[in-house]
Amino acid sequence: MAPKLNVRHASQVACRDCSLSPLCLPLALKIEDIDDLDDIIKRGRPLKKGEHLFLEGDAFHSVFAVRSGALKTYTSTNEGEEQITEFYLPSELVGLSGLDTDTYPVSAQAIETTMVCEIPFDKLEKLADSHPALRRQIMRVMSKKIREDQQMKLLLSKKNADERIATFLINLASRFRRRGFSSQSFRLSMSRNEMGNYLGLAVETVSRVFTRFQKAELIHANGKEIEITNAMDLCTLAGGKLSDTPEVVNIQ
Amino acid sequence: MAPKLNVRHASQVACRDCSLSPLCLPLALKIEDIDDLDDIIKRGRPLKKGEHLFLEGDAFHSVFAVRSGALKTYTSTNEGEEQITEFYLPSELVGLSGLDTDTYPVSAQAIETTMVCEIPFDKLEKLADSHPALRRQIMRVMSKKIREDQQMKLLLSKKNADERIATFLINLASRFRRRGFSSQSFRLSMSRNEMGNYLGLAVETVSRVFTRFQKAELIHANGKEIEITNAMDLCTLAGGKLSDTPEVVNIQ
DNA sequence: ACACTCTATTGATAAACAACAATGTCAATA
DNA sequence: TATTGACATTGTTGTTTATCAATAGAGTGT
């Protein structure tokens, strides 16, 4: 339950004092270089649920690291319905898909109260010019995103509703665990609707799968509070190769 | 019909003489620097249809630019069925999703006789260290891939069979056009089966949609030969925002 | 505490697509 | 010209999941 890392939420924590630094961009930098990164980072007020960080079509100028809370990114289909492309949790980097165009290709919106670190991209690029490790880290983040998208495409084109939800929960669990939180028990930051949208399912289907999973005693769900009661079977259902989620296999 | 660019298929064309260079990595380089890139490129014998460039799990060492022919990349689900993650046409770069791990996360296989330029990644990285434009180009390629994957996820989670096929054809047309070929009339390098696999559809569904499209006089298909007879309506069906495929809207 | 709205659940029905099966087409090879 | 095998098409049947509708529950603001 309790975080293993001493997470601080104060507004103006410097990178060198931030508990997320071993997961975030600073991981590429030597101690003495972290302040260089810190110098270019802008930290604003928290975003309230529903507020946008940027809109699709806005001029691209910065990438953002989530400090606390959660974001979603989405595009709009031409019929005006939204398609959620990703959820972002603390330490994760938002906005990198825009860097080959002059505008953001998606909108980014807070799904709960959220704090971000803004990193102006021109300055980041300049810093990367003198810090090869930083630029390799950025490439790694992008490469990882491409691999995750491949998994997601597999999910969307081959998996059924049960497998999609199982995969989603296992993936969330492993992301919580990485940050030092329990992977057994956590709170979903997104609604059933958002989950369904992301997974290519109707809300009703999501709801029914949750009910089914509870009857099968795979999970216990109370609103957004989730407890994974049978991680092994859930993992098997997810059907993802274990290599994709090694962290979660190791049950505490 | 006839290629606008004077495409050469000889085995040992240098970057500076390659007709694809304005679409490929060299586009980031000044004339005098292109030879530096050329020096690190290895050009092997052509791959026959079905031959692999690399297998999932192989040690990651190189990225590859397709010179002629076509490749697919795929992963295997744990039930052993393959999921095609992408098709690669000439000038496109394969293998970038592996660069944050030590192994390729997908297998790459020729779907017709194919020639590639192999670019050892350690050398490319070293070259990029001294050529900022080159490394920005690599980032752009990755960023573009992420955006395309977003569109693909949208396709897989929101579009029906007709829309998927229409989107796929429009996308192929625009890629042909970019290389100076006709976007009205071209030859598919993949089978119906591979197309269905990629688009999350059964072969039979692909076949039926093709039949339907012909009856509606949107396309004329004869085996793998495709002629787009009503690009406007096909585009509308694809439902992709026009901004995603600006090249194809301009009907010759 | 109250209405009010948004979100979640559950049931009934319908649509889209997959799965299966049979047949047809084409190309390579004998 | 047969023969084989891979690929494509078409019809039939079956499953899954979306859609519609009704209800219940949670959260918000007055």
Coordinates of C-alpha atoms (C1' of nucleotides) in Angstrom, one line a residue:
Chain A
M1 CA 0.0 0.0 0.0
A2 CA 2.5 2.5 1.2
P3 CA 4.9 4.0 -1.4
K4 CA 8.4 2.7 -1.2
L5 CA 9.9 5.9 -2.5
N6 CA 9.4 9.0 -0.5
V7 CA 7.2 10.8 -3.0
R8 CA 6.9 14.5 -2.6
H9 CA 4.2 16.6 -4.2
A10 CA 5.4 20.1 -3.3
S11 CA 5.2 22.3 -6.3
Q12 CA 8.8 23.4 -6.7
V13 CA 10.9 20.3 -6.1
A14 CA 14.1 20.4 -8.1
C15 CA 15.0 17.4 -10.3
R16 CA 17.8 16.5 -7.9
D17 CA 15.4 16.3 -5.0
C18 CA 12.5 14.7 -7.0
S19 CA 11.8 11.1 -6.0
L20 CA 10.9 10.4 -9.7
S21 CA 14.3 11.3 -11.0
P22 CA 15.5 7.6 -11.3
L23 CA 12.5 7.0 -13.6
C24 CA 12.5 10.2 -15.5
L25 CA 14.9 12.1 -17.9
P26 CA 17.5 12.7 -15.2
L27 CA 18.3 9.1 -15.1
A28 CA 20.5 9.7 -18.1
L29 CA 22.5 12.4 -16.4
K30 CA 25.4 12.5 -14.0
I31 CA 24.6 14.1 -10.7
E32 CA 26.4 17.3 -11.6
D33 CA 24.5 17.6 -14.9
I34 CA 21.1 17.3 -13.4
D35 CA 20.9 20.9 -12.5
D36 CA 21.5 21.8 -16.1
L37 CA 18.3 20.0 -16.9
D38 CA 16.6 21.5 -13.9
D39 CA 17.4 25.0 -15.1
I40 CA 15.4 24.7 -18.3
I41 CA 12.3 23.1 -16.6
K42 CA 9.3 25.2 -16.0
R43 CA 6.9 24.2 -13.2
G44 CA 3.5 25.7 -13.3
R45 CA 0.4 25.5 -11.1
P46 CA -1.4 22.2 -10.9
L47 CA -4.0 21.3 -13.6
K48 CA -7.4 20.5 -12.4
K49 CA -9.3 17.5 -13.7
G50 CA -10.5 18.3 -17.2
E51 CA -8.0 21.1 -17.9
H52 CA -5.8 20.8 -21.0
L53 CA -2.1 20.8 -21.2
F54 CA -2.2 21.4 -24.9
L55 CA -4.7 21.0 -27.7
E56 CA -4.3 19.1 -31.0
G57 CA -3.0 21.7 -33.5
D58 CA -1.3 23.9 -30.9
A59 CA 2.2 25.0 -31.7
F60 CA 4.6 22.4 -30.5
H61 CA 7.1 23.9 -28.0
S62 CA 7.5 21.6 -25.0
V63 CA 7.5 18.1 -23.8
F64 CA 6.1 17.4 -20.3
A65 CA 7.0 15.0 -17.5
V66 CA 4.1 14.1 -15.3
R67 CA 5.0 14.7 -11.6
S68 CA 1.7 13.7 -10.0
G69 CA -1.8 12.9 -11.1
A70 CA -2.5 11.5 -14.6
L71 CA -3.1 12.7 -18.1
K72 CA -4.7 11.3 -21.2
T73 CA -3.9 12.2 -24.8
Y74 CA -6.5 11.9 -27.5
T75 CA -7.3 12.7 -31.1
S76 CA -10.7 13.4 -32.5
T77 CA -12.1 11.4 -35.3
N78 CA -13.8 13.3 -38.1
E79 CA -17.1 12.5 -36.6
G80 CA -16.0 14.4 -33.5
E81 CA -15.7 11.5 -31.2
E82 CA -12.5 11.2 -29.2
Q83 CA -10.0 8.4 -29.4
I84 CA -7.7 8.2 -26.4
T85 CA -4.2 7.3 -27.5
E86 CA -2.5 7.1 -24.1
F87 CA -2.6 7.5 -20.4
Y88 CA 0.4 9.1 -18.7
L89 CA 1.3 8.5 -15.1
P90 CA 4.0 10.2 -12.9
S91 CA 7.5 10.1 -14.4
E92 CA 6.2 9.5 -17.9
L93 CA 6.9 11.9 -20.8
V94 CA 4.1 13.5 -22.9
G95 CA 4.4 15.3 -26.2
L96 CA 7.2 13.5 -28.0
S97 CA 5.0 12.5 -30.9
G98 CA 4.9 16.1 -32.0
L99 CA 8.5 16.7 -32.5
D100 CA 8.6 16.1 -36.3
T101 CA 5.8 18.6 -36.9
D102 CA 5.2 22.1 -35.7
T103 CA 2.0 21.2 -33.9
Y104 CA 0.9 18.7 -31.4
P105 CA -0.9 15.8 -33.1
V106 CA -3.1 15.0 -30.0
S107 CA -4.7 16.9 -27.2
A108 CA -3.5 16.3 -23.6
Q109 CA -5.9 16.6 -20.8
A110 CA -5.7 16.0 -17.0
I111 CA -7.9 13.2 -15.8
E112 CA -7.3 14.1 -12.2
T113 CA -5.5 16.9 -10.5
T114 CA -2.1 16.8 -12.1
M115 CA 1.3 18.5 -11.9
V116 CA 3.8 18.5 -14.7
C117 CA 7.3 19.7 -15.4
E118 CA 7.4 21.5 -18.7
I119 CA 10.6 21.1 -20.8
P120 CA 10.9 23.6 -23.7
F121 CA 12.0 21.5 -26.6
D122 CA 14.4 23.9 -28.2
K123 CA 16.3 24.1 -24.9
L124 CA 16.1 20.3 -24.4
E125 CA 17.6 19.8 -27.8
K126 CA 20.4 22.3 -27.1
L127 CA 21.1 20.5 -23.8
A128 CA 21.0 17.2 -25.6
D129 CA 23.6 18.5 -28.0
S130 CA 26.1 18.6 -25.2
H131 CA 24.9 15.5 -23.3
P132 CA 24.9 12.4 -25.5
A133 CA 23.5 10.3 -22.7
L134 CA 20.4 12.6 -22.5
R135 CA 19.8 12.3 -26.1
R136 CA 20.1 8.6 -26.0
Q137 CA 17.6 8.6 -23.2
I138 CA 15.1 10.5 -25.3
M139 CA 15.6 8.1 -28.1
R140 CA 15.0 5.2 -25.7
V141 CA 11.8 6.7 -24.5
M142 CA 10.6 7.1 -28.1
S143 CA 11.7 3.6 -29.0
K144 CA 9.9 2.2 -26.0
K145 CA 6.8 4.0 -27.0
I146 CA 6.9 2.4 -30.4
R147 CA 7.3 -1.0 -28.9
E148 CA 4.4 -0.4 -26.6
D149 CA 2.3 0.8 -29.5
Q150 CA 3.0 -2.4 -31.2
Q151 CA 1.7 -4.3 -28.3
M152 CA -1.3 -2.1 -28.3
K153 CA -2.0 -2.8 -31.9
L154 CA -1.8 -6.5 -31.2
L155 CA -4.3 -6.0 -28.4
L156 CA -6.7 -4.1 -30.6
S157 CA -6.5 -6.5 -33.5
K158 CA -6.3 -9.9 -31.9
K159 CA -7.5 -9.8 -28.3
N160 CA -11.0 -10.2 -27.0
A161 CA -12.6 -8.1 -24.4
D162 CA -11.4 -10.2 -21.4
E163 CA -7.9 -10.3 -22.7
R164 CA -7.9 -6.5 -23.3
I165 CA -9.0 -5.6 -19.8
A166 CA -6.6 -8.1 -18.2
T167 CA -3.7 -6.7 -20.2
F168 CA -4.7 -3.2 -19.3
L169 CA -4.8 -4.0 -15.5
I170 CA -1.5 -5.9 -15.6
N171 CA 0.1 -3.1 -17.4
L172 CA -1.2 -0.5 -14.9
A173 CA -0.1 -2.7 -12.0
S174 CA 3.4 -2.9 -13.4
R175 CA 3.6 0.9 -13.9
F176 CA 2.6 1.4 -10.3
R177 CA 5.1 -1.1 -9.1
R178 CA 7.9 0.6 -11.0
R179 CA 7.2 3.8 -9.0
G180 CA 7.3 1.9 -5.8
F181 CA 3.6 1.5 -5.2
S182 CA 1.6 -1.7 -4.7
S183 CA 0.9 -3.5 -7.8
Q184 CA -1.8 -5.6 -6.0
S185 CA -4.0 -2.7 -5.0
F186 CA -4.4 0.7 -6.7
R187 CA -6.8 3.3 -7.8
L188 CA -7.7 3.8 -11.4
S189 CA -7.4 7.4 -12.5
M190 CA -9.6 6.9 -15.5
S191 CA -13.3 6.3 -15.8
R192 CA -14.8 3.1 -17.3
N193 CA -15.7 5.1 -20.3
E194 CA -12.1 6.3 -20.9
M195 CA -10.8 2.8 -20.3
G196 CA -13.3 1.4 -22.9
N197 CA -12.4 4.2 -25.4
Y198 CA -8.7 3.4 -25.0
L199 CA -9.2 -0.4 -25.4
G200 CA -11.7 -0.2 -28.3
L201 CA -14.6 -1.5 -26.2
A202 CA -18.0 -0.1 -25.2
V203 CA -18.4 1.1 -21.6
E204 CA -21.0 -1.6 -21.1
T205 CA -18.5 -4.3 -22.1
V206 CA -15.9 -3.0 -19.7
S207 CA -18.5 -3.1 -16.9
R208 CA -19.5 -6.6 -17.7
V209 CA -15.9 -7.8 -17.9
F210 CA -15.2 -6.3 -14.4
T211 CA -18.3 -8.1 -13.1
R212 CA -17.1 -11.4 -14.7
F213 CA -13.5 -10.9 -13.3
Q214 CA -14.9 -10.4 -9.8
K215 CA -17.1 -13.6 -10.0
A216 CA -14.0 -15.5 -11.1
E217 CA -12.1 -13.9 -8.2
L218 CA -9.4 -12.5 -10.4
I219 CA -9.9 -9.0 -9.0
H220 CA -11.9 -7.1 -6.5
A221 CA -13.2 -3.8 -7.8
N222 CA -15.0 -1.2 -5.8
G223 CA -15.5 1.8 -8.2
K224 CA -12.1 2.9 -9.1
E225 CA -10.4 1.0 -6.3
I226 CA -8.9 -2.2 -7.8
E227 CA -7.4 -5.1 -6.0
I228 CA -5.8 -7.9 -8.0
T229 CA -6.5 -11.1 -6.1
N230 CA -5.2 -13.6 -8.6
A231 CA -2.3 -12.0 -10.5
M232 CA -1.1 -15.3 -12.1
D233 CA -4.4 -16.1 -13.8
L234 CA -4.9 -12.5 -14.8
C235 CA -1.5 -12.5 -16.4
T236 CA -2.3 -15.7 -18.2
L237 CA -5.5 -14.2 -19.5
A238 CA -3.7 -11.1 -20.6
G239 CA -1.8 -13.5 -22.8
G240 CA 1.0 -11.0 -23.1
K241 CA 4.3 -12.7 -23.1
L242 CA 5.6 -12.6 -19.6
S243 CA 8.7 -10.8 -20.8
D244 CA 6.6 -7.8 -21.4
T245 CA 5.7 -7.4 -17.8
P246 CA 8.4 -9.1 -15.8
E247 CA 7.8 -6.9 -12.8
V248 CA 4.4 -8.2 -12.1
V249 CA 5.2 -11.8 -12.2
N250 CA 7.1 -11.6 -9.0
I251 CA 4.2 -11.7 -6.6
Q252 CA 4.9 -10.2 -3.2
Chain B
M1 CA 2.3 5.0 -64.4
A2 CA 6.0 5.5 -65.1
P3 CA 8.2 6.4 -62.2
K4 CA 9.0 10.1 -62.1
L5 CA 12.3 9.5 -60.5
N6 CA 14.9 7.5 -62.3
V7 CA 14.9 4.6 -59.8
R8 CA 17.9 2.3 -60.1
H9 CA 18.1 -1.1 -58.6
A10 CA 21.7 -2.0 -59.1
S11 CA 23.1 -3.5 -56.0
Q12 CA 25.9 -1.1 -55.2
V13 CA 24.4 2.4 -55.7
A14 CA 26.0 4.9 -53.3
C15 CA 23.7 7.2 -51.3
R16 CA 24.8 10.1 -53.4
D17 CA 23.6 8.4 -56.5
C18 CA 20.5 6.7 -55.0
S19 CA 17.2 8.1 -56.3
L20 CA 15.7 7.5 -52.8
S21 CA 18.1 9.8 -51.0
P22 CA 15.7 12.7 -50.9
L23 CA 13.3 10.5 -48.9
C24 CA 15.8 8.6 -46.8
L25 CA 18.3 9.4 -44.1
P26 CA 20.6 11.4 -46.5
L27 CA 18.0 14.1 -46.7
A28 CA 19.3 15.4 -43.4
L29 CA 22.9 15.7 -44.7
K30 CA 24.8 18.2 -46.7
I31 CA 26.1 16.9 -50.0
E32 CA 29.6 16.7 -48.7
D33 CA 28.5 14.7 -45.6
I34 CA 26.5 12.1 -47.5
D35 CA 29.6 10.1 -48.2
D36 CA 30.2 9.8 -44.5
L37 CA 26.9 8.0 -44.1
D38 CA 27.7 6.0 -47.2
D39 CA 30.9 4.7 -45.7
I40 CA 29.1 2.9 -42.9
I41 CA 26.4 1.4 -44.9
K42 CA 26.6 -2.3 -45.8
R43 CA 24.8 -3.5 -48.9
G44 CA 24.2 -7.2 -49.1
R45 CA 22.6 -9.6 -51.6
P46 CA 18.9 -9.3 -52.3
L47 CA 16.5 -11.1 -50.0
K48 CA 14.1 -13.5 -51.6
K49 CA 10.4 -13.5 -50.7
G50 CA 10.1 -15.2 -47.3
E51 CA 13.7 -14.6 -46.2
H52 CA 14.2 -12.9 -42.9
L53 CA 16.2 -9.8 -42.3
F54 CA 16.2 -10.4 -38.5
L55 CA 14.2 -12.4 -36.1
E56 CA 12.4 -11.3 -32.9
G57 CA 15.0 -11.8 -30.1
D58 CA 18.0 -11.4 -32.4
A59 CA 20.7 -9.1 -31.0
F60 CA 20.0 -5.6 -32.1
H61 CA 22.9 -4.2 -34.2
S62 CA 21.6 -2.4 -37.2
V63 CA 18.7 -0.4 -38.7
F64 CA 17.9 -1.0 -42.4
A65 CA 16.6 1.2 -45.2
V66 CA 14.6 -0.6 -47.8
R67 CA 16.0 0.1 -51.3
S68 CA 13.6 -2.0 -53.4
G69 CA 10.9 -4.5 -52.7
A70 CA 9.0 -4.7 -49.5
L71 CA 9.2 -6.0 -45.9
K72 CA 6.8 -6.8 -43.2
T73 CA 7.6 -6.8 -39.4
Y74 CA 5.6 -9.0 -37.1
T75 CA 5.4 -10.4 -33.5
S76 CA 4.1 -13.7 -32.5
T77 CA 1.2 -13.9 -30.0
N78 CA 1.7 -16.5 -27.3
E79 CA -0.6 -18.9 -29.3
G80 CA 1.9 -18.7 -32.1
E81 CA -0.1 -16.7 -34.6
E82 CA 1.7 -13.8 -36.2
Q83 CA 0.6 -10.2 -35.9
I84 CA 2.0 -7.9 -38.6
T85 CA 3.0 -4.6 -37.1
E86 CA 4.1 -2.8 -40.3
F87 CA 4.9 -2.9 -44.0
Y88 CA 8.0 -1.2 -45.2
L89 CA 8.4 0.2 -48.7
P90 CA 11.5 1.7 -50.4
S91 CA 13.2 4.6 -48.5
E92 CA 11.5 3.5 -45.2
L93 CA 13.6 2.7 -42.1
V94 CA 13.2 -0.7 -40.3
G95 CA 14.4 -1.6 -36.9
L96 CA 14.3 1.6 -34.9
S97 CA 11.9 0.1 -32.3
G98 CA 14.7 -2.1 -31.1
L99 CA 17.1 0.6 -30.0
D100 CA 16.3 0.8 -26.4
T101 CA 16.7 -2.9 -25.8
D102 CA 19.5 -5.3 -26.9
T103 CA 17.2 -7.4 -29.1
Y104 CA 14.8 -6.8 -32.0
P105 CA 11.2 -6.8 -30.6
V106 CA 9.8 -8.0 -34.0
S107 CA 10.8 -10.2 -36.9
A108 CA 11.4 -8.6 -40.3
Q109 CA 10.6 -10.7 -43.4
A110 CA 10.7 -9.9 -47.1
I111 CA 7.3 -10.2 -48.8
E112 CA 8.8 -9.9 -52.2
T113 CA 12.4 -9.8 -53.5
T114 CA 14.0 -7.0 -51.5
M115 CA 17.2 -5.1 -51.2
V116 CA 18.2 -3.2 -48.1
C117 CA 20.9 -0.9 -46.9
E118 CA 22.2 -2.0 -43.6
I119 CA 23.3 0.7 -41.2
P120 CA 25.2 -0.5 -38.1
F121 CA 23.6 1.3 -35.2
D122 CA 26.8 2.0 -33.2
K123 CA 28.3 3.6 -36.2
L124 CA 25.2 5.6 -37.0
E125 CA 25.1 6.8 -33.4
K126 CA 28.7 7.9 -33.7
L127 CA 28.0 9.7 -37.0
A128 CA 25.0 11.3 -35.4
D129 CA 27.2 12.6 -32.6
S130 CA 29.0 14.8 -35.1
H131 CA 25.9 15.6 -37.3
P132 CA 23.1 17.1 -35.3
A133 CA 20.9 17.2 -38.4
L134 CA 21.2 13.5 -38.8
R135 CA 20.2 12.8 -35.3
R136 CA 17.2 15.1 -35.6
Q137 CA 16.2 13.3 -38.7
I138 CA 16.3 10.0 -36.8
M139 CA 14.2 11.5 -34.1
R140 CA 11.8 12.8 -36.7
V141 CA 11.5 9.3 -38.2
M142 CA 10.7 7.9 -34.8
S143 CA 8.2 10.6 -34.0
K144 CA 6.5 10.1 -37.3
K145 CA 6.2 6.4 -36.6
I146 CA 4.6 7.2 -33.2
R147 CA 2.0 9.4 -34.9
E148 CA 1.3 6.8 -37.5
D149 CA 0.8 4.2 -34.8
Q150 CA -1.7 6.5 -33.2
Q151 CA -3.7 6.6 -36.4
M152 CA -3.4 2.9 -36.6
K153 CA -4.8 2.4 -33.1
L154 CA -7.6 4.7 -34.1
L155 CA -8.3 2.5 -37.1
L156 CA -8.2 -0.7 -35.1
S157 CA -10.4 0.5 -32.3
K158 CA -13.0 2.7 -34.1
K159 CA -13.2 1.9 -37.9
N160 CA -15.2 -0.8 -39.6
A161 CA -14.0 -3.2 -42.3
D162 CA -14.8 -0.8 -45.2
E163 CA -13.1 2.1 -43.5
R164 CA -10.0 0.1 -42.6
I165 CA -9.4 -1.1 -46.2
A166 CA -10.1 2.4 -47.6
T167 CA -7.6 3.9 -45.2
F168 CA -5.1 1.3 -46.0
L169 CA -5.4 1.8 -49.8
I170 CA -5.2 5.6 -49.5
N171 CA -2.2 5.3 -47.3
L172 CA -0.4 3.0 -49.7
A173 CA -1.3 5.3 -52.6
S174 CA 0.2 8.2 -50.8
R175 CA 3.4 6.3 -50.1
F176 CA 3.7 5.4 -53.7
R177 CA 3.1 8.9 -54.8
R178 CA 5.8 10.2 -52.5
R179 CA 8.3 8.0 -54.3
G180 CA 7.1 9.4 -57.6
F181 CA 4.9 6.5 -58.7
S182 CA 1.3 6.7 -59.6
S183 CA -1.1 6.8 -56.7
Q184 CA -4.0 5.8 -58.9
S185 CA -2.6 2.5 -60.0
F186 CA -0.2 0.2 -58.2
R187 CA 0.6 -3.3 -57.3
L188 CA 0.1 -4.6 -53.7
S189 CA 3.2 -6.3 -52.4
M190 CA 1.2 -8.2 -49.7
S191 CA -1.3 -10.9 -49.9
R192 CA -5.0 -10.5 -48.8
N193 CA -4.1 -12.6 -45.7
E194 CA -1.3 -10.2 -44.7
M195 CA -3.5 -7.2 -45.3
G196 CA -6.2 -8.7 -43.1
N197 CA -3.7 -9.6 -40.4
Y198 CA -2.4 -6.1 -40.4
L199 CA -5.8 -4.5 -40.3
G200 CA -7.4 -6.8 -37.8
L201 CA -9.7 -8.5 -40.3
A202 CA -10.2 -12.0 -41.6
V203 CA -9.0 -12.8 -45.1
E204 CA -12.6 -13.4 -46.1
T205 CA -13.7 -9.9 -44.9
V206 CA -10.9 -8.3 -46.9
S207 CA -12.0 -10.2 -50.0
R208 CA -15.7 -9.2 -49.5
V209 CA -14.8 -5.5 -49.1
F210 CA -12.7 -5.6 -52.3
T211 CA -15.7 -7.0 -54.1
R212 CA -18.0 -4.4 -52.6
F213 CA -15.6 -1.6 -53.5
Q214 CA -15.5 -2.8 -57.1
K215 CA -19.3 -2.9 -57.3
A216 CA -19.3 0.6 -56.0
E217 CA -16.7 1.5 -58.6
L218 CA -14.3 2.9 -56.0
I219 CA -11.5 0.7 -57.2
H220 CA -10.7 -1.9 -59.8
A221 CA -8.8 -4.8 -58.5
N222 CA -7.3 -7.6 -60.4
G223 CA -5.4 -9.8 -58.0
K224 CA -2.7 -7.6 -56.6
E225 CA -3.1 -4.9 -59.3
I226 CA -5.1 -2.1 -57.9
E227 CA -6.6 0.9 -59.6
I228 CA -8.3 3.6 -57.6
T229 CA -11.1 4.8 -59.8
N230 CA -12.8 7.1 -57.3
A231 CA -10.2 8.6 -55.0
M232 CA -12.5 11.2 -53.5
D233 CA -15.1 8.8 -52.2
L234 CA -12.5 6.3 -51.1
C235 CA -10.8 9.2 -49.1
T236 CA -14.2 10.1 -47.6
L237 CA -14.8 6.5 -46.6
A238 CA -11.3 6.3 -45.1
G239 CA -12.6 9.0 -42.9
G240 CA -9.0 10.0 -42.1
K241 CA -8.7 13.6 -41.8
L242 CA -7.5 14.9 -45.1
S243 CA -4.5 16.5 -43.4
D244 CA -3.1 13.1 -42.9
T245 CA -2.9 12.3 -46.6
P246 CA -2.6 15.6 -48.4
E247 CA -0.8 14.2 -51.3
V248 CA -3.6 12.0 -52.5
V249 CA -6.3 14.6 -52.4
N250 CA -4.7 16.3 -55.3
I251 CA -6.1 14.1 -58.1
Q252 CA -4.2 14.1 -61.3
Chain C
dA1 C1' -30.1 17.4 2.8
dC2 C1' -31.7 18.2 -1.8
dA3 C1' -31.9 17.9 -6.5
dC4 C1' -29.1 17.3 -10.5
dT5 C1' -25.7 15.3 -13.3
dC6 C1' -22.5 12.2 -14.5
dT7 C1' -21.0 7.4 -14.2
dA8 C1' -21.8 2.6 -13.7
dT9 C1' -24.4 -1.6 -14.0
dT10 C1' -27.6 -4.9 -16.0
dG11 C1' -30.7 -6.8 -19.5
dA12 C1' -32.6 -7.4 -24.3
dT13 C1' -31.7 -7.0 -29.2
dA14 C1' -29.1 -6.3 -33.4
dA15 C1' -25.2 -5.8 -36.2
dA16 C1' -20.7 -6.8 -37.7
dC17 C1' -17.4 -9.9 -38.3
dA18 C1' -15.1 -14.5 -37.6
dA19 C1' -15.1 -19.3 -38.5
dC20 C1' -16.0 -23.0 -41.4
dA21 C1' -16.6 -25.1 -45.8
dA22 C1' -16.7 -25.4 -50.7
dT23 C1' -15.2 -23.8 -54.9
dG24 C1' -12.5 -21.2 -58.1
dT25 C1' -8.1 -19.2 -60.0
dC26 C1' -3.5 -18.9 -61.0
dA27 C1' 1.3 -20.3 -61.5
dA28 C1' 4.8 -23.6 -61.1
dT29 C1' 6.2 -28.2 -62.2
dA30 C1' 6.1 -32.6 -63.9
Chain D
dT1 C1' -2.0 -31.3 -70.3
dA2 C1' -2.4 -33.0 -65.7
dT3 C1' -1.1 -32.0 -60.9
dT4 C1' -0.1 -29.7 -57.0
dG5 C1' -0.3 -26.0 -53.8
dA6 C1' -1.0 -21.3 -52.5
dC7 C1' -4.2 -17.8 -52.6
dA8 C1' -8.8 -15.7 -53.4
dT9 C1' -13.7 -15.7 -53.5
dT10 C1' -18.4 -16.7 -52.0
dG11 C1' -22.1 -18.7 -49.1
dT12 C1' -23.7 -20.2 -44.5
dT13 C1' -23.6 -20.3 -39.7
dG14 C1' -22.2 -18.7 -35.1
dT15 C1' -20.1 -15.5 -31.6
dT16 C1' -18.8 -11.5 -29.9
dT17 C1' -19.6 -7.2 -28.8
dA18 C1' -22.1 -2.7 -29.9
dT19 C1' -26.3 -0.4 -29.3
dC20 C1' -30.4 0.8 -26.9
dA21 C1' -32.9 1.3 -22.8
dA22 C1' -33.8 1.3 -18.0
dT23 C1' -32.1 1.7 -13.4
dA24 C1' -29.0 2.4 -9.7
dG25 C1' -25.3 4.7 -7.6
dA26 C1' -21.8 8.3 -6.8
dG27 C1' -20.3 12.9 -6.8
dT28 C1' -21.2 18.0 -7.0
dG29 C1' -23.0 22.2 -5.9
dT30 C1' -26.7 25.0 -3.8

